[in-house]
Every structure is written in structure tokens, then in C-alpha cells.
Amino acid sequence: MRYIKVIIISLLLLNAFFTPVLISAQSIDDYAENFIARVEQDFNILETAGQYLDESKFDQAVKYLLENKDYFEDSNRLYLDGLNYPDATDQEIDIFNTAADASAKILEGITTLGLAANETDATKINALATSGVDSLDAGYALYYNNLYPKLNDLYSSAQTTFLLYVVGLIVGLILLLVTQILYMKQSDTYTLDGIGRKALFKGMRNGALAIFAGFLITLVTLLFLPGSTYYIMWGPVIYGGYLFFKSLIKLLRFRPELVPPQQPPSPTPVT
């Protein structure tokens, strides 16, 4: 029952302190997976087309790109769809915008090269081909120099956040175990000093329990529960930290009241 009280208070504080955090997770999890797969496939298509151009196989490059034009149109629509997710972060929106801009440039280049392939005037062919290749280069640069680094930053940020919560969970567990052991050592002490210390160790233990519970619930929701938002349980964590350090400070300042020994009654003089 003593643990239930702490947990109930912590969860009540959740209403005031919980923070939604968005990291390409599960309400848009399927979308995120499709997004990454699309970006990789887009890049592979561009790599193949680039190899044709490097080998001076211009006609094959144009044909290959035209065959994949519909694919890039679908990619562009997919990237624009990401802008409509209400639970997408600013960082994710920036990534979706970059992908949409990159695919739009690629489409522009493919369309221009298609016009060049149907043109008969040599001057126009050269101008259209040059413009088309420039658009493809611009799109490729957006993929390679902008989009990929942003995706890596997002992944690194998510990994760092996860590790921080794991560390918080471990710290909470260590504090819980240590304070529980210290509390149990005080259990059989019935002196004034022992009773006071026991109460303070109990407060520290309950605070550690709230910290541990907050980080545990955070990791469980992050790993196993659906929804793009996982919850940092700042309510339990803040309450637990307050309770732990409040009790710790009191313990460091604790000085038991000393009751002066009573003087034995003076013997009655014999007359």
C-alpha cells in the first residue's frame, strides 16, 4: 500500500507535467517506413541514371528516367502527404519539405529531358538537355547534401534521447535499491534518532520509486505502445526528484533531539 500511494500521486501530477514528444514514431510509423524506403529508392534510381550519363549513354539515361517518372510523381505526393500529419515535429516537417523539393526538381529534370528527346531542333535539344541535367543535379544535391544529413541528425537525436531515458531508468533503479536497503536497516531501530532517520529514508525511497516509475513508463510507451507520441512522465520524475532531495537535505541536517537524563530524586534526610 505504501508504494501505491506514491504511484497514485505521481500519476495525478502527470496531468500537469506530461510532455508529448514526437520522433517519427508510430501513428506515422508506417508513413516513416515508406518515406525512408522511397528516399532510398529515389537515390538508387538517380545513381543508376548517373552511371549512364558517366558512360555517355545519354539516351539510355533519359529512357530510364522517363520510365521512372511516375515513380517520382508518387514519391513527391508521398513527401507532401507528410506535411499533413498533425503530430509531425518541426524537424520532420523540414525533412518532408526537403524531400518534396528534391523530388520536384527531379521531376522537372525528367520532364525537360523528355521534351529534349522529342525535339528535332539541335539547338533546342542542347538547351533542354542542359536544363534537364541541371535540374537533376540540383535534385540530387538536395537528396545527398540536405536530406540525408537531416535524416542522420534525426536518427542520432532519437538514439540520444532513448539512451538518456535508459540512463534515467538505471539511476532511478539504483537509487530505489540503495534507499530501500538503508530504509530496511532502520526498521528495527526504535530510538528517537532511528525513527527520524527511518522516516527520511522512506521519503528518499518513495522519491526514487517515482523517478524509476516515470522513466519506466516512458520507455514502455516508446517501445511498445502505438501512437506517434510517447510520453515523458515528467510528473512522476519531478515529484520523485523533489521528494528525494527534500528528504536527503533533511537527512543531512538531521539532529535528533536529546532528552536530558532525569536526575534521581534526592534522598530524604533521616532525622
Short mmCIF file of C-alpha atoms in Angstrom, two decimals, residues 41-236:
data_model
loop_
_atom_site.label_atom_id
_atom_site.label_comp_id
_atom_site.label_asym_id
_atom_site.label_seq_id
_atom_site.Cartn_x
_atom_site.Cartn_y
_atom_site.Cartn_z
CA GLN A 41 14.82 4.04 -53.95
CA ASP A 42 14.82 7.58 -55.38
CA PHE A 43 18.51 7.81 -54.67
CA ASN A 44 19.18 4.42 -56.27
CA ILE A 45 17.35 5.50 -59.45
CA LEU A 46 19.41 8.67 -59.61
CA GLU A 47 22.60 6.70 -59.07
CA THR A 48 21.75 4.38 -61.96
CA ALA A 49 20.88 7.30 -64.24
CA GLY A 50 24.12 8.98 -63.24
CA GLN A 51 26.08 5.90 -64.24
CA TYR A 52 24.50 6.02 -67.70
CA LEU A 53 25.47 9.67 -68.03
CA ASP A 54 29.02 8.97 -66.84
CA GLU A 55 29.27 6.35 -69.58
CA SER A 56 27.94 8.88 -72.13
CA LYS A 57 24.81 6.78 -72.59
CA PHE A 58 22.54 9.80 -72.68
CA ASP A 59 19.68 8.09 -74.50
CA GLN A 60 19.62 5.21 -72.02
CA ALA A 61 19.71 7.63 -69.08
CA VAL A 62 16.77 9.60 -70.47
CA LYS A 63 14.82 6.43 -71.21
CA TYR A 64 15.47 5.06 -67.73
CA LEU A 65 14.40 8.29 -66.06
CA LEU A 66 11.25 8.57 -68.18
CA GLU A 67 10.34 5.02 -67.18
CA ASN A 68 10.58 6.09 -63.53
CA LYS A 69 8.80 9.42 -63.89
CA ASP A 70 5.57 8.05 -62.44
CA TYR A 71 7.55 6.70 -59.51
CA PHE A 72 8.96 10.15 -58.74
CA GLU A 73 5.49 11.65 -59.02
CA ASP A 74 4.29 9.16 -56.41
CA SER A 75 7.32 9.99 -54.26
CA ASN A 76 6.56 13.69 -54.45
CA ARG A 77 2.96 13.09 -53.38
CA LEU A 78 4.14 10.89 -50.52
CA TYR A 79 6.54 13.54 -49.26
CA LEU A 80 3.86 16.23 -49.45
CA ASP A 81 1.47 13.97 -47.52
CA GLY A 82 3.90 14.07 -44.61
CA LEU A 83 3.22 17.78 -44.20
CA ASN A 84 -0.37 16.98 -43.24
CA TYR A 85 0.44 14.89 -40.18
CA PRO A 86 -0.56 16.97 -37.13
CA ASP A 87 1.85 15.09 -34.88
CA ALA A 88 4.91 15.69 -37.05
CA THR A 89 7.64 17.78 -35.43
CA ASP A 90 9.20 20.87 -36.98
CA GLN A 91 12.28 18.78 -37.69
CA GLU A 92 10.21 16.19 -39.52
CA ILE A 93 8.31 18.85 -41.46
CA ASP A 94 11.63 20.28 -42.60
CA ILE A 95 12.70 16.83 -43.77
CA PHE A 96 9.45 16.25 -45.67
CA ASN A 97 9.76 19.67 -47.31
CA THR A 98 13.32 18.94 -48.37
CA ALA A 99 12.30 15.59 -49.85
CA ALA A 100 9.38 17.20 -51.69
CA ASP A 101 11.65 19.92 -53.12
CA ALA A 102 14.22 17.34 -54.18
CA SER A 103 11.69 15.10 -55.92
CA ALA A 104 10.10 18.15 -57.59
CA LYS A 105 13.49 19.09 -59.02
CA ILE A 106 13.99 15.56 -60.29
CA LEU A 107 10.55 15.62 -61.93
CA GLU A 108 11.38 18.94 -63.53
CA GLY A 109 14.59 17.49 -64.91
CA ILE A 110 12.90 14.33 -66.21
CA THR A 111 10.14 16.34 -67.88
CA THR A 112 12.68 18.62 -69.54
CA LEU A 113 14.74 15.69 -70.77
CA GLY A 114 11.56 14.14 -72.16
CA LEU A 115 10.95 17.32 -74.14
CA ALA A 116 14.50 17.19 -75.41
CA ALA A 117 14.01 13.60 -76.55
CA ASN A 118 11.01 14.64 -78.66
CA GLU A 119 12.66 17.75 -80.09
CA THR A 120 14.13 17.85 -83.59
CA ASP A 121 15.96 21.16 -83.48
CA ALA A 122 19.56 20.62 -82.37
CA THR A 123 19.82 23.96 -80.58
CA LYS A 124 16.65 23.32 -78.59
CA ILE A 125 17.74 19.77 -77.84
CA ASN A 126 21.02 21.03 -76.41
CA ALA A 127 19.32 23.75 -74.34
CA LEU A 128 16.65 21.41 -72.99
CA ALA A 129 19.15 18.67 -72.24
CA THR A 130 21.40 21.10 -70.38
CA SER A 131 18.47 22.47 -68.38
CA GLY A 132 17.22 18.97 -67.60
CA VAL A 133 20.61 17.77 -66.38
CA ASP A 134 20.97 20.91 -64.24
CA SER A 135 17.61 20.18 -62.60
CA LEU A 136 18.63 16.59 -61.98
CA ASP A 137 21.90 17.76 -60.43
CA ALA A 138 20.01 20.19 -58.20
CA GLY A 139 17.61 17.46 -57.09
CA TYR A 140 20.46 15.03 -56.49
CA ALA A 141 22.25 17.65 -54.39
CA LEU A 142 19.12 18.16 -52.29
CA TYR A 143 18.88 14.42 -51.68
CA TYR A 144 22.54 13.89 -50.94
CA ASN A 145 23.67 17.15 -49.30
CA ASN A 146 20.50 18.20 -47.48
CA LEU A 147 18.07 15.35 -46.97
CA TYR A 148 20.48 12.60 -45.94
CA PRO A 149 22.27 14.72 -43.28
CA LYS A 150 18.90 15.78 -41.84
CA LEU A 151 17.76 12.17 -41.63
CA ASN A 152 21.01 11.23 -39.90
CA ASP A 153 20.56 14.08 -37.42
CA LEU A 154 17.01 12.95 -36.67
CA TYR A 155 18.14 9.38 -36.12
CA SER A 156 21.03 10.47 -33.88
CA SER A 157 18.70 12.69 -31.85
CA ALA A 158 16.25 9.83 -31.34
CA GLN A 159 19.05 7.49 -30.28
CA THR A 160 20.44 10.05 -27.84
CA THR A 161 17.01 10.65 -26.34
CA PHE A 162 16.46 6.92 -25.91
CA LEU A 163 19.83 6.48 -24.19
CA LEU A 164 19.11 9.37 -21.83
CA TYR A 165 15.89 7.70 -20.70
CA VAL A 166 17.68 4.38 -20.24
CA VAL A 167 20.26 6.14 -18.06
CA GLY A 168 17.44 7.80 -16.11
CA LEU A 169 15.80 4.41 -15.58
CA ILE A 170 19.07 2.89 -14.33
CA VAL A 171 19.76 5.81 -11.99
CA GLY A 172 16.21 5.56 -10.62
CA LEU A 173 16.62 1.82 -10.04
CA ILE A 174 19.96 2.28 -8.24
CA LEU A 175 18.52 5.00 -6.01
CA LEU A 176 15.50 2.82 -5.28
CA LEU A 177 17.61 -0.19 -4.28
CA VAL A 178 20.04 1.82 -2.15
CA THR A 179 17.36 3.76 -0.31
CA GLN A 180 15.29 0.62 0.25
CA ILE A 181 18.30 -1.12 1.82
CA LEU A 182 19.01 1.88 4.03
CA TYR A 183 15.35 2.10 4.98
CA MET A 184 15.23 -1.58 5.96
CA LYS A 185 18.33 -1.17 8.11
CA GLN A 186 16.47 1.45 10.12
CA SER A 187 13.37 -0.70 10.56
CA ASP A 188 14.42 -2.32 13.83
CA THR A 189 15.69 0.87 15.41
CA TYR A 190 13.30 2.32 17.95
CA THR A 191 15.40 5.17 19.27
CA LEU A 192 14.45 8.75 18.58
CA ASP A 193 17.35 9.01 16.17
CA GLY A 194 16.36 5.81 14.39
CA ILE A 195 12.72 6.77 14.00
CA GLY A 196 13.63 10.14 12.48
CA ARG A 197 16.12 8.66 10.05
CA LYS A 198 13.68 5.92 9.08
CA ALA A 199 11.08 8.48 8.05
CA LEU A 200 13.61 10.39 5.95
CA PHE A 201 14.90 7.25 4.24
CA LYS A 202 11.30 6.34 3.47
CA GLY A 203 10.83 9.70 1.75
CA MET A 204 14.00 9.17 -0.28
CA ARG A 205 12.89 5.68 -1.24
CA ASN A 206 9.47 6.88 -2.35
CA GLY A 207 11.07 9.64 -4.40
CA ALA A 208 13.38 7.14 -6.08
CA LEU A 209 10.37 4.91 -6.79
CA ALA A 210 8.56 7.77 -8.53
CA ILE A 211 11.65 8.59 -10.64
CA PHE A 212 12.06 4.95 -11.63
CA ALA A 213 8.35 4.60 -12.47
CA GLY A 214 8.38 7.74 -14.62
CA PHE A 215 11.29 6.62 -16.77
CA LEU A 216 9.96 3.06 -16.95
CA ILE A 217 6.56 4.17 -18.26
CA THR A 218 8.30 6.45 -20.76
CA LEU A 219 10.37 3.61 -22.19
CA VAL A 220 7.41 1.22 -22.27
CA THR A 221 5.28 3.69 -24.21
CA LEU A 222 8.18 4.47 -26.52
CA LEU A 223 8.92 0.84 -27.33
CA PHE A 224 5.60 -0.96 -27.22
CA LEU A 225 2.56 1.31 -27.41
CA PRO A 226 1.09 2.63 -30.66
CA GLY A 227 0.93 6.32 -31.39
CA SER A 228 3.45 8.80 -32.69
CA THR A 229 3.53 10.45 -29.29
CA TYR A 230 5.26 8.79 -26.42
CA TYR A 231 5.02 10.39 -23.02
CA ILE A 232 7.84 11.62 -20.86
CA MET A 233 6.43 11.21 -17.40
CA TRP A 234 7.73 14.50 -16.04
CA GLY A 235 5.06 14.40 -13.33
CA PRO A 236 6.46 11.35 -11.51
#
